[in-house]
Amino acid sequence: MRLIPLFALPKALLPEVGGKARGLYLLHKAGLPVADGFVLYDLQTALDKTIAADHYVWSGMEAVAVRSSAKGEDGVEFSSAGQYATVLNVRNRAAFFDAVETCLRSVDSDRARHYAEDFLGAERSPMTVVVQKMVQSEKSGVCFTSDPMDDGKTMRIEAVSGLGEGLVSGKQSAQRYTVPKGELSAISVPEDSLLTASELTEIAKGAQLAREKLGRELDLEWAIDKDGKLWYLQARPITTTDCATIHELDCKRDLTDHVLTTCNIGEMLPGVVTPLSLSTSVNGIDWGMRKMLVDVGVYPSLDRIPPSACVLSIGNTLFIDLTTLYSMGKRIVMANKEGIELSICGRVLGEAPDTDFPTASMATKLSNGKRYGKYLLSVKKQKARLEELVQEAKILPVDDPVEYYRRISEKLPLMDEALYCHYAACSFSGAMNSALYMTLEKHEPDKLALKAKIAGVLENIDDIESVDILRSLRKIAQAVLSRNPEAKSWTTEELSAYIHHDGGEAKYDYQKFLRRHGHRAIREAELRSKAWKDDERALMEYLRVVIASGAKESDIDREQWRQNQEELLSAVRPSARKGLETLICQARKGVREREETKSLIIKVIDPFKQAYRDLSSLLVERNLLVDQDCIFFLTHEEIGRLIDGETALNKKALSRRRLMPEQKQLSYPEISIGRPEPVTVKPEPSGTVFQGVPVSRGIAVGRARVVRSMEDAGKLQKGEIMVAPFTDIGWSPYYCMINGLVTEVGSALSHGAVVAREYALPLVVDLPGITSQIHTGDYVCVNGTTGQVELLDEQEAKLRMAQ
């Protein structure tokens, strides 16, 4: 055993004596007031503890605090806060002996052991004991030199009366103070403040000095004694856990005057995205768009257009930077700001500022125009390449995490390339739709009516990939019902058992469905979302819904789109008609190609989903990862660091996962100028008419069902109106239950719109916050022709339903 004065610790021992002892020594050295004491290092025998107790008596310190100081505690990577013992107000030899024994035993407590297994590689943390003169505090608290709840913009100080143990343990409420970093001369406090302005200022100044001297952000414990003297009791670095904030992974670029939108990207990957997806599939979406801009001549090379220039994250919600895309209008003939807005947002934004990107010469614009046209017409070539990438993206599993991670890393560029290939179909579809709108808008003053009419000519398109999902599920359901009329009341387990063992035709159709659509899922570009082939229970639940609906195909006039075309072109001169008919045919082709290439890119992404899940299992087995789900809350690069031994990243993953529900509560405007800020949407009173964008025609009246999750979707009843933040391919099985749809985001080319039109379901999109303004059980009327959604009272609703 070594018994060392606290303020005389040898530098060579600082890494060994644990975080508490080291932090107190450094605070004292920085000039902050710290209570005197001594350190017990390498305690091994009962004689060591007896000598330590004797020294305490001889010191004349009277009341002391006896604190554990484990080597793995209060470090830069780990906090271990609350894992080990502290005993306060120790006043005699016997109590001191017991307190030291308590601290030493705490290293083997269940909570410390589980913590070590999860975060310290199952290593037992060596224990040192710190003994300090007890500060008899009247006020105590903590100070974060960088407030983890404010993304580090301010300091946060919390205070309670008496000892601070109640605050640290979470059993006592505290007064909270937010203090700006920097100049501290004008700090004020409220009338009922526990701390005086001078006390608050002194704590804040000491904290800033500690941060400056120790060279990092700190979590400090402090106390003010009965004489009004301030003491610092502990200093731990703010660890990786504390640095995980809602906006930790935000785009770091200057977004001043940039026009950002959730349109389009909010359909492909709606809601909050996990860190792993941000670093893989989202990175690929951005890379593919940047590569497209290079290939059509807008930028000379990829290194001239930085990552996240096209697709970026704020609060783990995705945005497209329209200002970057506006550069196409400066470099490509016939491209312009309005056409880009129409293609991405489905409307012209009007007052949105243009980019200051330099305008090219006409010769350059003409040359780039040819390159852009060639790119738009490369859909067949890109689709062929996508089919090759589906085969190339397969990742062979291996039992070695290092090798498995290397194989995933080696294949990741294929995901980028796949998303680039998909943009050819997206760009073609968007360009045809925009050209149709811009050509016809002079004939139709009512812009919403024009959008509804254009949506009408995009109906009844044959062999759309996403539409086949429900059609195929209905075929399976019909095969089940033809032999088992009672199947409408089957449980998920009974349905699964029948299909796998006695299914006959149903089993054949089910296997055929898996071959074609098994890679699809809700939010399917999110790596955390399991594919249907890997989540049989979810797929069987979908199938149960289709069976319960009766599985009858809707009687749809497949030629209705031609009548809609006649209505759309009625005001057009005969000389222009043939060209517009060709444009309509190309727009219809674009919808089909876009849906097919979307299915192919998900086929490329799917092997990565499986590989990361396999890798997470290996990491859990080797005590490198807390649980399998945590892998989705680390970036790809961080997973590599975790495998290399940086186990502190487990805490970051857990912290990020805890933050996700809070991130999901944030709602952002569809269009933002500058860095997007969350908005609060207030519910509207009954009787309100909401004006959205019509994308699938027809009128439906019924009770609303607000659907934010799969659990909500499972409660849908026949004839209800589904009100959701978004629709994507995964909702398709529920379309057979409902009479209409309303969504917060979407466009005429979104997957939800494509499927809704095929099944003659009215759909109104572009109603931000509508899931808060309409409630489950409300009666609503959805007008997919005018874009209006009307709240009705029960009597009016029943009258309209009877008509």
GROMACS .gro file of N, CA and C in nm, residues 162-261:
model
  300
  162GLY      N    1  -2.803   2.202   0.118
  162GLY     CA    2  -2.737   2.095   0.190
  162GLY      C    3  -2.639   2.019   0.103
  163LEU      N    4  -2.621   1.888   0.136
  163LEU     CA    5  -2.529   1.804   0.061
  163LEU      C    6  -2.581   1.778  -0.079
  164GLY      N    7  -2.488   1.750  -0.170
  164GLY     CA    8  -2.527   1.731  -0.310
  164GLY      C    9  -2.559   1.590  -0.349
  165GLU      N   10  -2.559   1.496  -0.254
  165GLU     CA   11  -2.582   1.356  -0.291
  165GLU      C   12  -2.720   1.334  -0.352
  166GLY      N   13  -2.821   1.407  -0.299
  166GLY     CA   14  -2.956   1.392  -0.352
  166GLY      C   15  -2.965   1.435  -0.497
  167LEU      N   16  -2.889   1.539  -0.531
  167LEU     CA   17  -2.889   1.587  -0.669
  167LEU      C   18  -2.821   1.487  -0.761
  168VAL      N   19  -2.703   1.439  -0.719
  168VAL     CA   20  -2.629   1.347  -0.803
  168VAL      C   21  -2.704   1.216  -0.822
  169SER      N   22  -2.773   1.170  -0.717
  169SER     CA   23  -2.847   1.044  -0.727
  169SER      C   24  -2.979   1.056  -0.799
  170GLY      N   25  -3.024   1.180  -0.824
  170GLY     CA   26  -3.150   1.200  -0.893
  170GLY      C   27  -3.270   1.200  -0.802
  171LYS      N   28  -3.249   1.199  -0.672
  171LYS     CA   29  -3.361   1.193  -0.578
  171LYS      C   30  -3.409   1.330  -0.532
  172GLN      N   31  -3.339   1.434  -0.571
  172GLN     CA   32  -3.372   1.569  -0.525
  172GLN      C   33  -3.376   1.663  -0.645
  173SER      N   34  -3.479   1.747  -0.652
  173SER     CA   35  -3.490   1.844  -0.762
  173SER      C   36  -3.395   1.960  -0.736
  174ALA      N   37  -3.346   2.021  -0.842
  174ALA     CA   38  -3.249   2.129  -0.829
  174ALA      C   39  -3.298   2.254  -0.898
  175GLN      N   40  -3.243   2.367  -0.858
  175GLN     CA   41  -3.261   2.490  -0.934
  175GLN      C   42  -3.155   2.489  -1.045
  176ARG      N   43  -3.197   2.530  -1.165
  176ARG     CA   44  -3.107   2.525  -1.280
  176ARG      C   45  -3.077   2.666  -1.328
  177TYR      N   46  -2.953   2.687  -1.365
  177TYR     CA   47  -2.910   2.817  -1.415
  177TYR      C   48  -2.835   2.796  -1.547
  178THR      N   49  -2.869   2.874  -1.645
  178THR     CA   50  -2.798   2.873  -1.773
  178THR      C   51  -2.709   2.996  -1.779
  179VAL      N   52  -2.579   2.973  -1.799
  179VAL     CA   53  -2.482   3.081  -1.796
  179VAL      C   54  -2.409   3.085  -1.930
  180PRO      N   55  -2.407   3.199  -1.997
  180PRO     CA   56  -2.335   3.206  -2.126
  180PRO      C   57  -2.186   3.188  -2.106
  181LYS      N   58  -2.122   3.127  -2.203
  181LYS     CA   59  -1.977   3.114  -2.196
  181LYS      C   60  -1.912   3.249  -2.226
  182GLY      N   61  -1.795   3.271  -2.170
  182GLY     CA   62  -1.724   3.394  -2.199
  182GLY      C   63  -1.739   3.496  -2.088
  183GLU      N   64  -1.780   3.619  -2.123
  183GLU     CA   65  -1.791   3.729  -2.028
  183GLU      C   66  -1.895   3.699  -1.922
  184LEU      N   67  -1.857   3.712  -1.793
  184LEU     CA   68  -1.945   3.674  -1.682
  184LEU      C   69  -1.975   3.791  -1.588
  185SER      N   70  -1.963   3.912  -1.637
  185SER     CA   71  -1.978   4.027  -1.547
  185SER      C   72  -2.123   4.064  -1.519
  186ALA      N   73  -2.217   4.018  -1.600
  186ALA     CA   74  -2.356   4.064  -1.585
  186ALA      C   75  -2.452   3.951  -1.552
  187ILE      N   76  -2.409   3.853  -1.472
  187ILE     CA   77  -2.496   3.742  -1.436
  187ILE      C   78  -2.601   3.790  -1.335
  188SER      N   79  -2.724   3.754  -1.358
  188SER     CA   80  -2.832   3.788  -1.265
  188SER      C   81  -2.906   3.660  -1.227
  189VAL      N   82  -2.981   3.665  -1.118
  189VAL     CA   83  -3.056   3.548  -1.071
  189VAL      C   84  -3.199   3.590  -1.041
  190PRO      N   85  -3.297   3.497  -1.048
  190PRO     CA   86  -3.435   3.530  -1.015
  190PRO      C   87  -3.453   3.556  -0.865
  191GLU      N   88  -3.568   3.610  -0.828
  191GLU     CA   89  -3.593   3.647  -0.688
  191GLU      C   90  -3.589   3.527  -0.594
  192ASP      N   91  -3.638   3.412  -0.640
  192ASP     CA   92  -3.643   3.295  -0.552
  192ASP      C   93  -3.518   3.208  -0.566
  193SER      N   94  -3.410   3.264  -0.616
  193SER     CA   95  -3.289   3.188  -0.642
  193SER      C   96  -3.224   3.139  -0.513
  194LEU      N   97  -3.179   3.013  -0.517
  194LEU     CA   98  -3.104   2.957  -0.406
  194LEU      C   99  -2.964   3.020  -0.399
  195LEU      N  100  -2.906   3.043  -0.515
  195LEU     CA  101  -2.774   3.105  -0.523
  195LEU      C  102  -2.787   3.255  -0.540
  196THR      N  103  -2.693   3.329  -0.480
  196THR     CA  104  -2.686   3.473  -0.508
  196THR      C  105  -2.613   3.494  -0.639
  197ALA      N  106  -2.625   3.613  -0.694
  197ALA     CA  107  -2.557   3.643  -0.820
  197ALA      C  108  -2.407   3.628  -0.806
  198SER      N  109  -2.352   3.670  -0.691
  198SER     CA  110  -2.206   3.659  -0.672
  198SER      C  111  -2.163   3.513  -0.660
  199GLU      N  112  -2.243   3.430  -0.593
  199GLU     CA  113  -2.210   3.287  -0.582
  199GLU      C  114  -2.213   3.221  -0.720
  200LEU      N  115  -2.317   3.251  -0.797
  200LEU     CA  116  -2.329   3.193  -0.930
  200LEU      C  117  -2.211   3.235  -1.018
  201THR      N  118  -2.174   3.362  -1.009
  201THR     CA  119  -2.062   3.413  -1.087
  201THR      C  120  -1.931   3.344  -1.046
  202GLU      N  121  -1.911   3.325  -0.915
  202GLU     CA  122  -1.789   3.261  -0.867
  202GLU      C  123  -1.779   3.117  -0.916
  203ILE      N  124  -1.891   3.045  -0.911
  203ILE     CA  125  -1.892   2.906  -0.959
  203ILE      C  126  -1.858   2.903  -1.108
  204ALA      N  127  -1.922   2.991  -1.184
  204ALA     CA  128  -1.902   2.993  -1.329
  204ALA      C  129  -1.758   3.030  -1.364
  205LYS      N  130  -1.701   3.129  -1.295
  205LYS     CA  131  -1.562   3.169  -1.323
  205LYS      C  132  -1.466   3.055  -1.289
  206GLY      N  133  -1.489   2.988  -1.176
  206GLY     CA  134  -1.405   2.874  -1.141
  206GLY      C  135  -1.415   2.763  -1.245
  207ALA      N  136  -1.536   2.741  -1.296
  207ALA     CA  137  -1.557   2.637  -1.396
  207ALA      C  138  -1.483   2.671  -1.526
  208GLN      N  139  -1.490   2.798  -1.567
  208GLN     CA  140  -1.419   2.838  -1.688
  208GLN      C  141  -1.268   2.825  -1.671
  209LEU      N  142  -1.218   2.859  -1.552
  209LEU     CA  143  -1.075   2.843  -1.525
  209LEU      C  144  -1.036   2.696  -1.530
  210ALA      N  145  -1.117   2.610  -1.470
  210ALA     CA  146  -1.089   2.466  -1.471
  210ALA      C  147  -1.087   2.412  -1.614
  211ARG      N  148  -1.183   2.455  -1.695
  211ARG     CA  149  -1.187   2.409  -1.834
  211ARG      C  150  -1.061   2.453  -1.908
  212GLU      N  151  -1.020   2.578  -1.884
  212GLU     CA  152  -0.902   2.632  -1.951
  212GLU      C  153  -0.775   2.558  -1.908
  213LYS      N  154  -0.759   2.534  -1.778
  213LYS     CA  155  -0.638   2.472  -1.727
  213LYS      C  156  -0.631   2.323  -1.758
  214LEU      N  157  -0.746   2.254  -1.752
  214LEU     CA  158  -0.746   2.110  -1.776
  214LEU      C  159  -0.760   2.076  -1.924
  215GLY      N  160  -0.798   2.176  -2.005
  215GLY     CA  161  -0.798   2.158  -2.149
  215GLY      C  162  -0.912   2.079  -2.205
  216ARG      N  163  -1.025   2.069  -2.130
  216ARG     CA  164  -1.141   1.995  -2.184
  216ARG      C  165  -1.267   2.039  -2.108
  217GLU      N  166  -1.383   2.006  -2.166
  217GLU     CA  167  -1.509   2.035  -2.098
  217GLU      C  168  -1.524   1.942  -1.978
  218LEU      N  169  -1.583   1.996  -1.869
  218LEU     CA  170  -1.586   1.923  -1.742
  218LEU      C  171  -1.726   1.920  -1.682
  219ASP      N  172  -1.748   1.816  -1.604
  219ASP     CA  173  -1.864   1.803  -1.516
  219ASP      C  174  -1.810   1.815  -1.374
  220LEU      N  175  -1.838   1.928  -1.309
  220LEU     CA  176  -1.780   1.960  -1.178
  220LEU      C  177  -1.885   1.947  -1.067
  221GLU      N  178  -1.842   1.897  -0.951
  221GLU     CA  179  -1.925   1.903  -0.831
  221GLU      C  180  -1.867   2.009  -0.739
  222TRP      N  181  -1.955   2.088  -0.675
  222TRP     CA  182  -1.909   2.197  -0.590
  222TRP      C  183  -1.995   2.204  -0.463
  223ALA      N  184  -1.947   2.277  -0.365
  223ALA     CA  185  -2.024   2.298  -0.241
  223ALA      C  186  -1.984   2.433  -0.181
  224ILE      N  187  -2.080   2.497  -0.118
  224ILE     CA  188  -2.056   2.622  -0.043
  224ILE      C  189  -2.080   2.591   0.104
  225ASP      N  190  -1.976   2.613   0.189
  225ASP     CA  191  -1.987   2.575   0.330
  225ASP      C  192  -2.061   2.681   0.411
  226LYS      N  193  -2.069   2.656   0.542
  226LYS     CA  194  -2.147   2.744   0.630
  226LYS      C  195  -2.088   2.884   0.640
  227ASP      N  196  -1.958   2.896   0.605
  227ASP     CA  197  -1.892   3.026   0.607
  227ASP      C  198  -1.899   3.098   0.472
  228GLY      N  199  -1.970   3.037   0.375
  228GLY     CA  200  -1.983   3.098   0.244
  228GLY      C  201  -1.867   3.071   0.150
  229LYS      N  202  -1.776   2.979   0.186
  229LYS     CA  203  -1.661   2.949   0.101
  229LYS      C  204  -1.698   2.841   0.000
  230LEU      N  205  -1.656   2.863  -0.126
  230LEU     CA  206  -1.681   2.768  -0.234
  230LEU      C  207  -1.570   2.665  -0.241
  231TRP      N  208  -1.607   2.538  -0.251
  231TRP     CA  209  -1.512   2.427  -0.267
  231TRP      C  210  -1.552   2.345  -0.391
  232TYR      N  211  -1.453   2.290  -0.457
  232TYR     CA  212  -1.478   2.198  -0.569
  232TYR      C  213  -1.449   2.056  -0.521
  233LEU      N  214  -1.548   1.966  -0.541
  233LEU     CA  215  -1.542   1.832  -0.484
  233LEU      C  216  -1.505   1.724  -0.584
  234GLN      N  217  -1.520   1.753  -0.712
  234GLN     CA  218  -1.495   1.649  -0.811
  234GLN      C  219  -1.488   1.713  -0.948
  235ALA      N  220  -1.409   1.655  -1.038
  235ALA     CA  221  -1.401   1.699  -1.177
  235ALA      C  222  -1.390   1.577  -1.266
  236ARG      N  223  -1.488   1.558  -1.351
  236ARG     CA  224  -1.478   1.449  -1.448
  236ARG      C  225  -1.493   1.508  -1.588
  237PRO      N  226  -1.415   1.462  -1.682
  237PRO     CA  227  -1.433   1.508  -1.821
  237PRO      C  228  -1.573   1.472  -1.870
  238ILE      N  229  -1.633   1.562  -1.945
  238ILE     CA  230  -1.760   1.527  -2.010
  238ILE      C  231  -1.727   1.422  -2.114
  239THR      N  232  -1.786   1.305  -2.097
  239THR     CA  233  -1.748   1.189  -2.178
  239THR      C  234  -1.825   1.184  -2.308
  240THR      N  235  -1.798   1.079  -2.384
  240THR     CA  236  -1.864   1.062  -2.513
  240THR      C  237  -2.015   1.058  -2.497
  241THR      N  238  -2.065   1.002  -2.386
  241THR     CA  239  -2.209   1.001  -2.362
  241THR      C  240  -2.266   1.141  -2.356
  242ASP      N  241  -2.199   1.228  -2.281
  242ASP     CA  242  -2.250   1.364  -2.264
  242ASP      C  243  -2.247   1.442  -2.395
  243CYS      N  244  -2.158   1.405  -2.487
  243CYS     CA  245  -2.145   1.477  -2.613
  243CYS      C  246  -2.250   1.436  -2.715
  244ALA      N  247  -2.325   1.330  -2.687
  244ALA     CA  248  -2.431   1.290  -2.780
  244ALA      C  249  -2.550   1.381  -2.758
  245THR      N  250  -2.580   1.464  -2.857
  245THR     CA  251  -2.691   1.558  -2.848
  245THR      C  252  -2.781   1.542  -2.969
  246ILE      N  253  -2.896   1.605  -2.962
  246ILE     CA  254  -2.992   1.597  -3.073
  246ILE      C  255  -2.929   1.643  -3.204
  247HIS      N  256  -2.843   1.744  -3.197
  247HIS     CA  257  -2.785   1.802  -3.318
  247HIS      C  258  -2.638   1.765  -3.337
  248GLU      N  259  -2.594   1.658  -3.271
  248GLU     CA  260  -2.454   1.618  -3.277
  248GLU      C  261  -2.408   1.590  -3.420
  249LEU      N  262  -2.492   1.528  -3.501
  249LEU     CA  263  -2.453   1.486  -3.635
  249LEU      C  264  -2.503   1.580  -3.744
  250ASP      N  265  -2.539   1.702  -3.704
  250ASP     CA  266  -2.589   1.800  -3.802
  250ASP      C  267  -2.481   1.836  -3.904
  251CYS      N  268  -2.528   1.879  -4.019
  251CYS     CA  269  -2.439   1.935  -4.121
  251CYS      C  270  -2.366   2.055  -4.062
  252LYS      N  271  -2.235   2.061  -4.084
  252LYS     CA  272  -2.154   2.169  -4.026
  252LYS      C  273  -2.132   2.285  -4.125
  253ARG      N  274  -2.183   2.275  -4.246
  253ARG     CA  275  -2.164   2.383  -4.344
  253ARG      C  276  -2.241   2.509  -4.304
  254ASP      N  277  -2.196   2.623  -4.353
  254ASP     CA  278  -2.270   2.748  -4.336
  254ASP      C  279  -2.390   2.745  -4.430
  255LEU      N  280  -2.510   2.748  -4.375
  255LEU     CA  281  -2.632   2.736  -4.455
  255LEU      C  282  -2.705   2.869  -4.470
  256THR      N  283  -2.638   2.978  -4.441
  256THR     CA  284  -2.700   3.110  -4.454
  256THR      C  285  -2.752   3.131  -4.596
  257ASP      N  286  -2.879   3.169  -4.607
  257ASP     CA  287  -2.946   3.196  -4.735
  257ASP      C  288  -2.962   3.073  -4.825
  258HIS      N  289  -2.930   2.955  -4.774
  258HIS     CA  290  -2.954   2.834  -4.852
  258HIS      C  291  -3.101   2.793  -4.839
  259VAL      N  292  -3.158   2.746  -4.948
  259VAL     CA  293  -3.297   2.700  -4.950
  259VAL      C  294  -3.296   2.549  -4.930
  260LEU      N  295  -3.355   2.505  -4.819
  260LEU     CA  296  -3.356   2.363  -4.784
  260LEU      C  297  -3.498   2.311  -4.781
  261THR      N  298  -3.515   2.186  -4.821
  261THR     CA  299  -3.650   2.129  -4.822
  261THR      C  300  -3.648   1.983  -4.777
   0.00000   0.00000   0.00000
